[in-house]
mmCIF file of C-alpha atoms in Angstrom:
data_model
loop_
_atom_site.group_PDB
_atom_site.id
_atom_site.type_symbol
_atom_site.label_atom_id
_atom_site.label_comp_id
_atom_site.label_asym_id
_atom_site.label_seq_id
_atom_site.Cartn_x
_atom_site.Cartn_y
_atom_site.Cartn_z
ATOM 1 C CA MET A 1 11.042 -22.332 -11.605
ATOM 2 C CA ILE A 2 8.066 -20.433 -12.795
ATOM 3 C CA ASN A 3 7.714 -20.188 -16.722
ATOM 4 C CA GLU A 4 6.868 -16.982 -18.579
ATOM 5 C CA ASN A 5 3.099 -17.723 -19.342
ATOM 6 C CA GLU A 6 2.500 -18.513 -15.511
ATOM 7 C CA PHE A 7 4.479 -15.441 -14.400
ATOM 8 C CA VAL A 8 2.462 -13.071 -16.765
ATOM 9 C CA GLN A 9 -0.890 -14.861 -15.555
ATOM 10 C CA ARG A 10 -0.121 -14.595 -11.773
ATOM 11 C CA THR A 11 1.068 -10.988 -12.372
ATOM 12 C CA VAL A 12 -1.927 -9.833 -14.213
ATOM 13 C CA VAL A 13 -4.236 -11.418 -11.487
ATOM 14 C CA LEU A 14 -2.304 -9.237 -8.924
ATOM 15 C CA LYS A 15 -2.448 -6.004 -10.859
ATOM 16 C CA GLU A 16 -5.203 -4.248 -9.071
ATOM 17 C CA GLN A 17 -4.015 -5.315 -5.577
ATOM 18 C CA GLN A 18 -0.419 -4.048 -6.410
ATOM 19 C CA TYR A 19 -1.954 -0.673 -7.634
ATOM 20 C CA ARG A 20 -3.980 -0.355 -4.393
ATOM 21 C CA ILE A 21 -0.841 -0.872 -2.434
ATOM 22 C CA ALA A 22 1.424 1.230 -4.432
ATOM 23 C CA TRP A 23 -1.159 3.985 -4.229
ATOM 24 C CA ALA A 24 -1.401 3.613 -0.387
ATOM 25 C CA MET A 25 2.319 4.379 -0.249
ATOM 26 C CA LEU A 26 3.077 6.796 -3.457
ATOM 27 C CA LYS A 27 -0.366 8.512 -3.875
ATOM 28 C CA ASN A 28 0.637 9.231 -7.641
ATOM 29 C CA ALA A 29 -0.480 7.250 -10.594
ATOM 30 C CA ALA A 30 2.650 7.518 -12.666
ATOM 31 C CA ASP A 31 4.744 6.355 -9.623
ATOM 32 C CA CYS A 32 2.536 3.409 -8.920
ATOM 33 C CA SER A 33 2.711 2.384 -12.636
ATOM 34 C CA ASP A 34 6.561 2.779 -12.440
ATOM 35 C CA ALA A 35 6.817 0.670 -9.301
ATOM 36 C CA MET A 36 4.433 -2.002 -10.699
ATOM 37 C CA GLN A 37 6.764 -2.187 -13.778
ATOM 38 C CA GLU A 38 9.996 -2.269 -11.971
ATOM 39 C CA ALA A 39 8.667 -4.686 -9.543
ATOM 40 C CA ALA A 40 7.557 -7.066 -12.228
ATOM 41 C CA LEU A 41 10.827 -6.705 -13.881
ATOM 42 C CA LYS A 42 12.921 -7.509 -10.907
ATOM 43 C CA ALA A 43 10.607 -10.453 -9.953
ATOM 44 C CA TRP A 44 11.050 -11.929 -13.467
ATOM 45 C CA THR A 45 14.956 -11.495 -13.336
ATOM 46 C CA LYS A 46 14.777 -13.009 -9.809
ATOM 47 C CA ARG A 47 12.273 -15.668 -10.319
ATOM 48 C CA HIS A 48 14.977 -18.262 -9.578
ATOM 49 C CA THR A 49 14.911 -16.982 -5.933
ATOM 50 C CA LEU A 50 11.228 -17.899 -5.310
ATOM 51 C CA ARG A 51 11.434 -20.705 -2.838
ATOM 52 C CA GLU A 52 7.937 -22.045 -3.511
ATOM 53 C CA ASP A 53 5.411 -21.124 -6.219
ATOM 54 C CA ALA A 54 2.764 -20.913 -3.296
ATOM 55 C CA TYR A 55 4.184 -17.713 -2.170
ATOM 56 C CA PHE A 56 4.332 -15.869 -5.301
ATOM 57 C CA SER A 57 2.028 -13.165 -4.508
ATOM 58 C CA THR A 58 3.583 -12.542 -1.303
ATOM 59 C CA TRP A 59 7.208 -12.532 -2.737
ATOM 60 C CA LEU A 60 5.752 -10.039 -5.508
ATOM 61 C CA ILE A 61 4.153 -7.686 -3.079
ATOM 62 C CA ARG A 62 7.154 -7.526 -1.027
ATOM 63 C CA ILE A 63 9.361 -6.711 -4.011
ATOM 64 C CA LEU A 64 6.587 -3.936 -4.980
ATOM 65 C CA ILE A 65 6.697 -2.411 -1.385
ATOM 66 C CA ASN A 66 10.537 -2.267 -1.679
ATOM 67 C CA GLU A 67 10.149 -0.445 -5.164
ATOM 68 C CA CYS A 68 7.688 2.043 -3.599
ATOM 69 C CA LYS A 69 10.243 2.718 -0.676
ATOM 70 C CA THR A 70 12.904 3.336 -3.360
ATOM 71 C CA ILE A 71 10.791 5.828 -5.115
ATOM 72 C CA LEU A 72 9.797 7.531 -1.848
ATOM 73 C CA ARG A 73 13.520 7.981 -1.262
ATOM 74 C CA LYS A 74 14.158 9.574 -4.640
ATOM 75 C CA ARG A 75 11.095 11.708 -4.477
ATOM 76 C CA LYS A 76 12.522 13.521 -1.206
ATOM 77 C CA ARG A 77 15.062 15.154 -3.169
ATOM 78 C CA TYR A 78 12.344 16.938 -5.559
ATOM 79 C CA LEU A 79 9.606 19.306 -4.848
ATOM 80 C CA LEU A 80 6.221 17.728 -4.846
ATOM 81 C CA LEU A 81 3.401 19.270 -6.780
ATOM 82 C CA PRO A 82 0.055 19.006 -5.082
ATOM 83 C CA GLN A 83 -1.855 15.962 -6.023
ATOM 84 C CA VAL A 84 -5.271 15.998 -8.155
ATOM 85 C CA GLN A 85 -8.069 13.655 -7.015
ATOM 86 C CA GLU A 86 -8.245 11.294 -9.934
ATOM 87 C CA GLU A 87 -11.819 9.655 -9.174
ATOM 88 C CA SER A 88 -15.133 10.937 -8.277
ATOM 89 C CA VAL A 89 -15.978 9.325 -4.939
ATOM 90 C CA PRO A 90 -18.486 10.112 -2.114
ATOM 91 C CA PRO A 91 -17.512 12.753 0.547
ATOM 92 C CA ALA A 92 -17.588 10.309 3.312
ATOM 93 C CA ALA A 93 -15.221 8.133 1.643
ATOM 94 C CA THR A 94 -13.118 11.050 0.514
ATOM 95 C CA GLU A 95 -12.829 12.062 3.926
ATOM 96 C CA LEU A 96 -11.830 8.738 5.261
ATOM 97 C CA GLN A 97 -9.228 8.268 2.501
ATOM 98 C CA GLY A 98 -7.906 11.759 3.347
ATOM 99 C CA GLU A 99 -7.312 10.552 6.801
ATOM 100 C CA ILE A 100 -5.724 7.497 5.773
ATOM 101 C CA ASP A 101 -3.364 9.237 3.573
ATOM 102 C CA ALA A 102 -2.583 11.515 6.278
ATOM 103 C CA LEU A 103 -1.385 8.809 8.455
ATOM 104 C CA PRO A 104 2.416 8.228 8.678
ATOM 105 C CA ASP A 105 3.657 5.310 6.287
ATOM 106 C CA LYS A 106 4.389 2.958 9.259
ATOM 107 C CA LEU A 107 0.807 3.242 10.009
ATOM 108 C CA ARG A 108 -0.941 3.480 6.801
ATOM 109 C CA VAL A 109 0.859 0.644 4.959
ATOM 110 C CA PRO A 110 -0.149 -2.143 7.391
ATOM 111 C CA LEU A 111 -3.763 -0.706 7.682
ATOM 112 C CA VAL A 112 -4.063 -0.957 3.894
ATOM 113 C CA LEU A 113 -2.631 -4.172 3.676
ATOM 114 C CA TYR A 114 -4.656 -5.686 6.318
ATOM 115 C CA TYR A 115 -8.092 -3.981 5.758
ATOM 116 C CA PHE A 116 -8.156 -3.315 2.041
ATOM 117 C CA GLU A 117 -5.930 -6.023 0.739
ATOM 118 C CA GLY A 118 -7.138 -8.842 3.129
ATOM 119 C CA TYR A 119 -3.784 -9.895 4.301
ATOM 120 C CA ALA A 120 -3.622 -11.675 7.681
ATOM 121 C CA ILE A 121 -1.495 -10.187 10.297
ATOM 122 C CA LYS A 122 1.336 -12.784 10.024
ATOM 123 C CA GLU A 123 1.328 -12.005 6.156
ATOM 124 C CA VAL A 124 1.522 -8.196 6.782
ATOM 125 C CA ALA A 125 4.516 -8.872 9.353
ATOM 126 C CA THR A 126 6.142 -10.937 6.591
ATOM 127 C CA LEU A 127 5.693 -8.443 3.829
ATOM 128 C CA LEU A 128 6.884 -5.455 6.081
ATOM 129 C CA SER A 129 9.659 -7.465 7.737
ATOM 130 C CA LEU A 130 8.010 -6.846 11.274
ATOM 131 C CA HIS A 131 6.763 -8.986 14.133
ATOM 132 C CA ALA A 132 3.063 -9.707 14.461
ATOM 133 C CA GLY A 133 2.868 -7.709 17.551
ATOM 134 C CA THR A 134 4.341 -4.671 15.884
ATOM 135 C CA VAL A 135 1.720 -5.062 13.062
ATOM 136 C CA LYS A 136 -1.089 -5.476 15.472
ATOM 137 C CA ASN A 137 0.067 -2.524 17.592
ATOM 138 C CA ARG A 138 0.283 -0.174 14.378
ATOM 139 C CA LEU A 139 -3.231 -1.219 13.318
ATOM 140 C CA HIS A 140 -4.338 -0.335 16.876
ATOM 141 C CA GLN A 141 -2.586 3.176 16.649
ATOM 142 C CA ALA A 142 -3.899 3.863 13.059
ATOM 143 C CA ARG A 143 -7.613 2.902 14.146
ATOM 144 C CA LYS A 144 -7.063 5.117 17.150
ATOM 145 C CA LEU A 145 -5.725 8.041 14.984
ATOM 146 C CA LEU A 146 -8.381 7.591 12.465
ATOM 147 C CA ARG A 147 -11.151 7.505 15.142
ATOM 148 C CA LEU A 148 -9.792 10.576 16.745
ATOM 149 C CA GLU A 149 -9.601 12.659 13.729
ATOM 150 C CA LEU A 150 -12.859 11.457 12.178
ATOM 151 C CA SER A 151 -14.770 12.396 15.316
ATOM 152 C CA GLN A 152 -13.035 15.878 15.482
ATOM 153 C CA GLU A 153 -14.180 16.466 11.923
ATOM 154 C CA LYS A 154 -17.614 15.694 12.838
ATOM 155 C CA GLU A 155 -17.858 17.895 15.817
ATOM 156 C CA GLU A 156 -16.491 20.603 13.978
ATOM 157 C CA ARG A 157 -18.976 20.295 11.108
ATOM 158 C CA GLN A 158 -21.644 20.286 13.776
ATOM 159 C CA TYR A 159 -20.487 23.260 15.349
ATOM 160 C CA GLU A 160 -20.553 25.335 11.840
ATOM 161 C CA ARG A 161 -24.236 24.704 11.627
#
C-alpha cells in the first residue's frame, strides 16, 4: 500500500493535469478545486484498493472524473451564472477553446484526455469505461464538429468584411 509521503508527491505531480481535466468537464475554478480535493480524499481513504502502484495516475484521474460527474449532477439542480474568462489568451485560442467547451461532454472529455493530456486511446477508454472503438469514434466526431464550426466561423468573418 502507498505511504503518505509517496501519495502526496504523486498527487502534487498530477495537480495541473487534474485541473485541466476537471476544467474540461466543469468550467468553473471553484468546482475544479472541490473535485480535486474530493478525489484526493477518496483516493487516500481507498488507497488500499489500488492494485498496482504503476496505475496510480490512471486510478486517481478516474476518481476525479467520477467526482466531476457528481458535481455536474448536483449542479443541474441550481441555476448557473455566466462564466467569466479567467485568463487572457489569444483570440484564436479563445475561439478554439469556446468550440471545445461547446462540445457535448461525451465528445469533449475524450478529446481533452487524448489531445491535451496525452493519454493513449486505451487509457482514455479505461478512464471513461468505454471500448477503444467508442473512444476513436467520439474523437472522430469531435474533430468533425470542431472542423465544421471553425470553418463556419471563418466564413462568417470573411463575409462580414
